[in-house]
Coordinates of C-alpha atoms in Angstrom, one line a residue:
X160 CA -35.2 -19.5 -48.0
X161 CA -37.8 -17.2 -46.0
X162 CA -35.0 -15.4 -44.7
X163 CA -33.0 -14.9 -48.1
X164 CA -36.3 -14.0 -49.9
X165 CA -37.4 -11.7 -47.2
X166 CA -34.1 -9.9 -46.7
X167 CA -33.8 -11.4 -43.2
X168 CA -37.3 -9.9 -42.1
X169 CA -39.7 -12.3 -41.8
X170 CA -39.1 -16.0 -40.1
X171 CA -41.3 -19.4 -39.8
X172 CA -42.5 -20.6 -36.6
X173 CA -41.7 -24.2 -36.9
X174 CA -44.8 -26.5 -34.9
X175 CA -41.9 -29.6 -33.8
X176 CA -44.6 -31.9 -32.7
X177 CA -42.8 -35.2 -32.5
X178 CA -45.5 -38.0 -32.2
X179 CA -46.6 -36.1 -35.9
X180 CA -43.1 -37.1 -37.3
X181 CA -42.1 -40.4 -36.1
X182 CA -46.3 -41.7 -35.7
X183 CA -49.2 -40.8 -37.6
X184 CA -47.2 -39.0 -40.2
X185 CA -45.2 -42.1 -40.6
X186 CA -41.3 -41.2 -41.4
X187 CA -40.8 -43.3 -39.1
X188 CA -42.5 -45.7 -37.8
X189 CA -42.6 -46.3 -33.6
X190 CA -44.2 -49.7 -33.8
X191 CA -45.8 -50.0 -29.9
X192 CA -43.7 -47.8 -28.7
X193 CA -44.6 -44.1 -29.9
X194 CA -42.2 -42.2 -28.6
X195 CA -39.3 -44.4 -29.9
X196 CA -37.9 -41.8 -32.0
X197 CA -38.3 -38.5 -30.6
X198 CA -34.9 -37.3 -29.6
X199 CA -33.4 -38.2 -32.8
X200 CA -36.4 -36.1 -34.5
X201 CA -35.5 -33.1 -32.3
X202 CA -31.5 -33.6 -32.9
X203 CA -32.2 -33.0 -36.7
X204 CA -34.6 -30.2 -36.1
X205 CA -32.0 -28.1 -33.8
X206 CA -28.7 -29.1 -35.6
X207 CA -30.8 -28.0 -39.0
X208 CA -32.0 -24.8 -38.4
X209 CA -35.5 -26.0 -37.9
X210 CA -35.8 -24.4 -34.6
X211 CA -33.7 -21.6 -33.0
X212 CA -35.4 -19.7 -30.0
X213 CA -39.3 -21.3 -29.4
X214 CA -39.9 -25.0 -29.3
X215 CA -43.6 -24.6 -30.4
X216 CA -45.3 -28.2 -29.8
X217 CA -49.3 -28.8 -30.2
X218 CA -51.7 -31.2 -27.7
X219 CA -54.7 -32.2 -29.1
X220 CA -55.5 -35.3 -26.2
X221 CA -59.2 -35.5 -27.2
X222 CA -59.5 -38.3 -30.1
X223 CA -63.1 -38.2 -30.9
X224 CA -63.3 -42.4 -29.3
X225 CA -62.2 -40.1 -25.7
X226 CA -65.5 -40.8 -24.0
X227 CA -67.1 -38.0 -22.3
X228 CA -68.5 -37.7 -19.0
X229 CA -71.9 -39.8 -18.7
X230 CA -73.9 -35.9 -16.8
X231 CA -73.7 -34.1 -20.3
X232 CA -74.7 -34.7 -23.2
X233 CA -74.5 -34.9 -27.4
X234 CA -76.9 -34.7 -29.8
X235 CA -77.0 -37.9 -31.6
X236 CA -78.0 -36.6 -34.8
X237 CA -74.9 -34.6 -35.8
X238 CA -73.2 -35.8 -38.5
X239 CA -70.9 -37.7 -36.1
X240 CA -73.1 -37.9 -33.0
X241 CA -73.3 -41.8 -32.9
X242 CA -69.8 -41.5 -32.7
X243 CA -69.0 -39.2 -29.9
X244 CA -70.1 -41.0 -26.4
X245 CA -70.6 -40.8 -22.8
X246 CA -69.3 -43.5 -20.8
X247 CA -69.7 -44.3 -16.7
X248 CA -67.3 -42.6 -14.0
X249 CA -64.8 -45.5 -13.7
X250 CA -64.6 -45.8 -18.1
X251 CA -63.7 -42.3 -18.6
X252 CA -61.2 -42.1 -15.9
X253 CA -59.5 -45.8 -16.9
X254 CA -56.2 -45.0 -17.7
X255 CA -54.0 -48.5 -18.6
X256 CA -53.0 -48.3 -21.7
X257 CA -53.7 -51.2 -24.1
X258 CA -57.1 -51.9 -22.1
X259 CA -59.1 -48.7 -22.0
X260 CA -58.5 -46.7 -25.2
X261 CA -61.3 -44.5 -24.5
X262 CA -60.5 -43.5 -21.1
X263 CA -59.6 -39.5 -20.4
X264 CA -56.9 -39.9 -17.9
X265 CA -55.3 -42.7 -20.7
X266 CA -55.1 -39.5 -23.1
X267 CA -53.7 -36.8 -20.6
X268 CA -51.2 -39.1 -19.9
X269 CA -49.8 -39.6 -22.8
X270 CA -49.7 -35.7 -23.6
X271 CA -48.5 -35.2 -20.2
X272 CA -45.4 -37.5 -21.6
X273 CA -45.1 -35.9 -24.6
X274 CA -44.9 -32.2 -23.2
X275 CA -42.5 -33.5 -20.1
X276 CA -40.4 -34.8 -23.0
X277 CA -40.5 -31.1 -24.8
X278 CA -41.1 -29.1 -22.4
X279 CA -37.1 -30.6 -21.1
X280 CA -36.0 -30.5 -24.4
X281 CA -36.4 -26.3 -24.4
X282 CA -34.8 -26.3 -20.8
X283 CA -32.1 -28.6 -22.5
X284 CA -31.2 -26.1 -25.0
X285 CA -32.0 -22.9 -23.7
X286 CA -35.1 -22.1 -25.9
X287 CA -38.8 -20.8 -25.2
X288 CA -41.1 -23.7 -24.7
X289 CA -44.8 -22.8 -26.0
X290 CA -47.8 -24.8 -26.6
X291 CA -50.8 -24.8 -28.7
X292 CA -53.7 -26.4 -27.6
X293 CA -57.1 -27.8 -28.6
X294 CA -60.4 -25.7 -28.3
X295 CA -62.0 -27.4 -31.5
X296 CA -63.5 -30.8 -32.9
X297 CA -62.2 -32.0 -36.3
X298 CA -64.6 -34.3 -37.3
X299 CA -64.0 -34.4 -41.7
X300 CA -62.4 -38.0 -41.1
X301 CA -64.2 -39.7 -38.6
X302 CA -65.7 -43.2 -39.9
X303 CA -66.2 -44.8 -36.6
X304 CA -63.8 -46.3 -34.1
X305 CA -62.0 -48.9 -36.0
X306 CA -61.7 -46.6 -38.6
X307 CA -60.7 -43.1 -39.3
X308 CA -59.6 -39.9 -37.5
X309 CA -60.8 -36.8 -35.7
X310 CA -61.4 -34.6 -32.8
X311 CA -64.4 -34.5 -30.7
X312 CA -64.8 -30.8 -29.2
X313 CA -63.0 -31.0 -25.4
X314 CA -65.4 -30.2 -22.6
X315 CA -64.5 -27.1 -21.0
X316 CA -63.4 -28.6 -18.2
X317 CA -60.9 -30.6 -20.4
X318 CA -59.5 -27.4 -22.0
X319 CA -58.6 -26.1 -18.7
X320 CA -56.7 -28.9 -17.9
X321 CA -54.5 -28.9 -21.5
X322 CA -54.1 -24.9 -20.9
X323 CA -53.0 -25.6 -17.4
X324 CA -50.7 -28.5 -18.0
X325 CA -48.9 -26.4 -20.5
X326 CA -48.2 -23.7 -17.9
X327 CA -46.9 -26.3 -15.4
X328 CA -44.3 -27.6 -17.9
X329 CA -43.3 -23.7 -18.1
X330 CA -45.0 -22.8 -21.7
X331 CA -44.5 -18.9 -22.2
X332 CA -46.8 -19.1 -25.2
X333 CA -50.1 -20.6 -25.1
X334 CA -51.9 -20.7 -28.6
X335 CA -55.2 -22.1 -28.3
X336 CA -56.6 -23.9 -31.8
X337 CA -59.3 -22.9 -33.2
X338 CA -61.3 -19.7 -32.5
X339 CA -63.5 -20.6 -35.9
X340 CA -65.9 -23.3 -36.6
X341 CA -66.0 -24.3 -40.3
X342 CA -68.2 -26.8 -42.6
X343 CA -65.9 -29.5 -43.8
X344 CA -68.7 -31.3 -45.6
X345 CA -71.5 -34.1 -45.1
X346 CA -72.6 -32.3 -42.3
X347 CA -68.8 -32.9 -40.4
X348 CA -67.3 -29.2 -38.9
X349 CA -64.3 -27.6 -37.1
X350 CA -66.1 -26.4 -34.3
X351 CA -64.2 -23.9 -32.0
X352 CA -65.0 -20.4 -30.5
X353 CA -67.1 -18.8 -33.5
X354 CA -69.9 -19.6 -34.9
X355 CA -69.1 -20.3 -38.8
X356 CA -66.3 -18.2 -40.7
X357 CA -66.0 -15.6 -37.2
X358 CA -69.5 -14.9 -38.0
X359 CA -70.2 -14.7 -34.4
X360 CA -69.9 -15.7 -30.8
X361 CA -70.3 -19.4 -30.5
X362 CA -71.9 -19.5 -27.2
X363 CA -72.4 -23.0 -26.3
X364 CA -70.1 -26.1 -26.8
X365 CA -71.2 -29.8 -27.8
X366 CA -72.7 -30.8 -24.7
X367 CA -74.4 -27.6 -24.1
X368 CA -71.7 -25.6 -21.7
X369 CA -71.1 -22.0 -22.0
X370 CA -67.9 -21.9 -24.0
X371 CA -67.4 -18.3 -25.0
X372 CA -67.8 -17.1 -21.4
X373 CA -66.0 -19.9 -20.1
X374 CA -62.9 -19.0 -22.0
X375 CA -63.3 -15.6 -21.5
X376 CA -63.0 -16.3 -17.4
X377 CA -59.8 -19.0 -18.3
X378 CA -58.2 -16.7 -20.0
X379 CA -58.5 -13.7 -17.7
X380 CA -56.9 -16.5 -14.5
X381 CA -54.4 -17.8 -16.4
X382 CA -53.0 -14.2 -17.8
X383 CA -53.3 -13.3 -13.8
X384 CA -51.0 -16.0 -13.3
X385 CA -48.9 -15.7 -16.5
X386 CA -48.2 -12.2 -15.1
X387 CA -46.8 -13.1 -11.7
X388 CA -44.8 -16.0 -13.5
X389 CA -43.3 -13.9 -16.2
X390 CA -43.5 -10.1 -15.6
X391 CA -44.2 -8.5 -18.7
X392 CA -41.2 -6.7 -19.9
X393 CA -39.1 -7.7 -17.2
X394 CA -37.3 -11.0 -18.0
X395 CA -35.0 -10.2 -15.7
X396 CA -37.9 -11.0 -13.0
X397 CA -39.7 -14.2 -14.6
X398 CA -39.5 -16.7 -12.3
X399 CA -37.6 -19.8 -13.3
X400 CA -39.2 -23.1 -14.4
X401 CA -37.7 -26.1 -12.3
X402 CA -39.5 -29.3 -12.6
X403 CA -43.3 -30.7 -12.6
X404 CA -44.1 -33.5 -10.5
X405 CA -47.3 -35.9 -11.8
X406 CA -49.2 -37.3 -8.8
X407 CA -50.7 -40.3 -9.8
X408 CA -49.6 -43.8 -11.3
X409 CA -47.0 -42.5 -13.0
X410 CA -44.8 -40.2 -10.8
X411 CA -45.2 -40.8 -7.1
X412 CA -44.0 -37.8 -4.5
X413 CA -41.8 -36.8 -2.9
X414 CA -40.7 -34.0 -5.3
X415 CA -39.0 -31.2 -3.9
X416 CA -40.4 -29.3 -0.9
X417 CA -43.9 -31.5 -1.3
X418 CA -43.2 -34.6 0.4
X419 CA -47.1 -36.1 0.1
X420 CA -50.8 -34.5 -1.1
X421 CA -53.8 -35.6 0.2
X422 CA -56.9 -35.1 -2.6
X423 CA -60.1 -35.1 -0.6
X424 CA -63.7 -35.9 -2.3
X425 CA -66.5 -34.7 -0.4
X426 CA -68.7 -37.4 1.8
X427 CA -71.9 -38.0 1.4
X428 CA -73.2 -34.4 3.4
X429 CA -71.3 -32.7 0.7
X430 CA -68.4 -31.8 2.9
X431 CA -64.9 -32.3 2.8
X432 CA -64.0 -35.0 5.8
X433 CA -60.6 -35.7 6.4
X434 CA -59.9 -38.0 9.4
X435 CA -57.1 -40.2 10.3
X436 CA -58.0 -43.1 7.6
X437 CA -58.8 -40.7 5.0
X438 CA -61.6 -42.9 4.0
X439 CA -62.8 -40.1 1.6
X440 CA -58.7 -39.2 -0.1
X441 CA -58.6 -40.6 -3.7
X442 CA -56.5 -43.7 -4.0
X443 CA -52.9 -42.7 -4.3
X444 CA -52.9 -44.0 -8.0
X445 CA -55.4 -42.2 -8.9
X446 CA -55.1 -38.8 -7.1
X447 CA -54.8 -37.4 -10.7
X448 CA -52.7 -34.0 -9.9
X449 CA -49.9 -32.1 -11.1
X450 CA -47.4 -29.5 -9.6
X451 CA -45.3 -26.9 -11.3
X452 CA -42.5 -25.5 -9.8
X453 CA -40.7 -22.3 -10.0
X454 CA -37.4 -20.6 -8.4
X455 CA -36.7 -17.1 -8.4
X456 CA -34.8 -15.7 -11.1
X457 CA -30.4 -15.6 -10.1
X458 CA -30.8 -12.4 -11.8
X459 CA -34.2 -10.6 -10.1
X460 CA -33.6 -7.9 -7.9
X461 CA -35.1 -10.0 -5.1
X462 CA -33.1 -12.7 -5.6
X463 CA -32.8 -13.5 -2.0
X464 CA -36.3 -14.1 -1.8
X465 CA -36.9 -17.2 0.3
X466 CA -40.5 -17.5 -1.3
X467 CA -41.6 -20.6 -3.5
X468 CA -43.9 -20.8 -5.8
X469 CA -46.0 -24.2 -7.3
X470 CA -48.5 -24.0 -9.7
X471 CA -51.1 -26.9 -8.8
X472 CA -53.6 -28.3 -11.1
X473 CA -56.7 -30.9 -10.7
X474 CA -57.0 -32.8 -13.4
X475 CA -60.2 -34.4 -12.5
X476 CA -62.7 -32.8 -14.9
X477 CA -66.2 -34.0 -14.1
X478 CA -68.3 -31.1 -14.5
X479 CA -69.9 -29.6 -11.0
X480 CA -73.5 -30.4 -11.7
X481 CA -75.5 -30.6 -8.8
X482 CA -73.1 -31.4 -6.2
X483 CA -71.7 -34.3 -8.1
X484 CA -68.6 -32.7 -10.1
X485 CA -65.2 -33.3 -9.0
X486 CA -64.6 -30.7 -7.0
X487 CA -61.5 -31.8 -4.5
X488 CA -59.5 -29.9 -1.3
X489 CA -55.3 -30.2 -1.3
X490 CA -54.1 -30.7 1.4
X491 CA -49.9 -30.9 1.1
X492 CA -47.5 -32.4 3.1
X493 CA -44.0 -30.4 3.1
X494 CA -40.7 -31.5 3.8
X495 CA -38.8 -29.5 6.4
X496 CA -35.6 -29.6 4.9
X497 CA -36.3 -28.1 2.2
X498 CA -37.6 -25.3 4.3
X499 CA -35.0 -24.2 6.0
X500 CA -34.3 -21.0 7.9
X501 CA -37.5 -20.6 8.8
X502 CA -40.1 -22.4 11.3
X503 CA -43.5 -20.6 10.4
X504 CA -45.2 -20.6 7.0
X505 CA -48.0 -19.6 5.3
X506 CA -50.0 -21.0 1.7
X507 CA -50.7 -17.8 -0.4
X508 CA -52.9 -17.4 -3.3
X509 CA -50.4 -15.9 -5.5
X510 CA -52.8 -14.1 -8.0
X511 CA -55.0 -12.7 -4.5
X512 CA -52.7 -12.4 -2.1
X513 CA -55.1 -14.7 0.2
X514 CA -53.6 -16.4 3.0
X515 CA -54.9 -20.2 2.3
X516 CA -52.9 -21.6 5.5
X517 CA -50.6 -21.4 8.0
X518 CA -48.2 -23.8 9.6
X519 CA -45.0 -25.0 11.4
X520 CA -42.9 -26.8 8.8
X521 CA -41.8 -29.7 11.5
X522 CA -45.8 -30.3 12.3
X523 CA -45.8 -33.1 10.1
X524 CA -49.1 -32.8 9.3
X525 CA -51.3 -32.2 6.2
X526 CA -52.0 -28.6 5.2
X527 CA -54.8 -27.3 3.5
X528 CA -54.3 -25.6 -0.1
X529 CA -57.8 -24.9 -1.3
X530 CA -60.6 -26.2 -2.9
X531 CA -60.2 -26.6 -6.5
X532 CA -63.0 -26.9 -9.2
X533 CA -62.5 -29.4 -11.7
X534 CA -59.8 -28.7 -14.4
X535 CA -58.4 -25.6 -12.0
X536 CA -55.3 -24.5 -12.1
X537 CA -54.1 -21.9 -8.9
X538 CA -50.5 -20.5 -8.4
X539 CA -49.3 -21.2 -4.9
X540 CA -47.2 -19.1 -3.0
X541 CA -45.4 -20.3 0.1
X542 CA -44.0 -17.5 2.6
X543 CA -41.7 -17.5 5.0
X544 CA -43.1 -16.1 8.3
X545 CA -40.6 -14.0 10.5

């Protein structure tokens, strides 16, 4: 109808969030199992007419019963502050399912299955996969946690990771939601990046974090990298999305050329140990990463190119306050036979150039990839050395 009306010059973007239509909007109900229905949900949409060239999907992970971590803080007298908590290290990192509803990781998972699942659908079918993702509380319905609905305002930290996760499933579009705070009564807002009704900047978040600048910095890295990924007017040169690997309890390694990761905490001098034992590596079900990966382009001019490029993300997002944040080092452990032709390599930064490391692929050993802050995202380059 918008087409006939318009003449053919105007269109709808169509948001196909799935979990919407077969869950809490109740078409049809999932029962335990939410995701029950979601290919027969995007089979109507495509063979309709629903969506034709962008599968636009929206991840809002932070339920306002998400706990956050216990070194910020809320103020209790909101209008929703007794509902909004802290919780402990271990709580806000729980991540079974059925046991610890509150728990962070418990959320990301679940939108880490629900963008695998449309992120494939747009490789499936040939179509632009974006995402829109949270910046904002939405607090109008929330009645307490056996009760109700809402948002609690993501740390910044947490917004990182959803902006990052969306790139390493290959979004093209990133719409972040919502710039504007507004009143929605009884002292309950939409807080985002203005202060009310784009009035003005809105400087700080819940817990006191510099959100305006914050975003400012995000979004200057991840255009960096959106630039390298997908030159601008040059499809012809975007790299190719391939695959993203989740390193924790739910996909184990070896994907691709990464055989193994290593995350590293830092010991009690503040430095980053790594010995034989790893007595300081994160469990391996709970090293809480994910990797992107992207091919050249069949048809780039460089198409020969023997580089590879992964796009690697820390998910841990305690914030680093006074030493105690969750900043981790990488190290990766690479499978030769995925590199062959050569026998030296080196670990760019792909937005700096920066050599990170160098190594011989048959060393079977751990090599360093940085140190990441919590929530950071970095595109990797790995170069063939002559």
């Amino acid at each position: 109808l918008v087409k006939e009306y318009s003449g053919g010059s105007t269109a709808v973007l169509f948001i196909a969030d799935p979990n919407a239509f077969v869950g809490n909007g109740g078409l049809k109900f999932a029962g335990n199992d939410w995701s029950l229905h979601w290919k027969s949900v995007y089979d109507s949409l495509f063979r309709m007419g629903a969506v034709s060239d962008q599968l636009i999907c929206q991840f809002f992970p932070q339920q306002y019963w998400v706990t956050y971590p216990h070194t910020l803080s809320h103020d209790k007298q909101a209008g929703v502050g007794r509902f909004i908590i802290s919780s402990n290290y271990e709580r806000y990192y729980g991540d079974t399912e059925g046991t610890n509803w509150d728990g962070y990781i418990t959320y990301i998972n679940r939108t880490i299955k629900m963008m695998r699942f449309v992120s494939a659908e747009a490789k499936l079918r040939n179509v632009s996969f974006g995402a829109i993702t949270q910046l904002n509380s939405d607090e109008v319905s929330i009645t307490g946690k056996d009760g109700g609905w809402g948002l609690r305002e993501p740390t910044n930290e947490e917004i990182s990771v959803t902006n990052f996760l969306a790139m390493c499933y290959g979004a093209k579009q990133i719409y972040q939601f919502s710039y504007t705070t507004s009143e929605q009564g009884n002292g309950r807002y939409n807080m985002g990046l203005t202060t009310n009704y784009y009035s003005g900047k809105r400087e700080k978040n819940y817990y006191g974090q510099m959100k305006w600048d914050y975003m400012v910095e995000l979004n200057k890295q991840m255009t960096k990298i959106g630039n390298i990924l997908y030159p601008p007017g040059n499809t012809n040169e975007h790299l190719v999305y391939e695959n993203t690997a989740t390193v924790d309890a739910i996909k184990s390694l070896p994907v691709r050329f990464v055989q193994d990761v290593r995350s590293i905490k830092r010991d009690a001098s503040h430095k980053f140990t790594d010995d034989a034992e790893c007595k300081n590596c994160d469990p391996a079900n709970k090293r809480f990463w994910e990797i992107g990966f992207f091919g050249i382009n069949p048809l780039s001019s460089n198409k020969n190119d023997r580089c590879k490029y992964i796009l690697v993300l820390n998910k841990r997002t305690y914030p680093e306050l006074n030493l105690d944040g969750d900043l981790r080092l990488l190290k990766i452990k690479f499978n030769p036979n995925e590199l062959a032709g050569f026998d030296n390599w080196q670990i760019k930064d792909a937005v700096t150039g920066k050599v990170i490391s160098a190594f011989i692929k048959n060393s079977n050993e751990y090599i360093s990839a940085g140190i990441y802050q919590p929530g950071e995202g970095r595109l990797l380059k790995l170069v063939p050395v002559k």
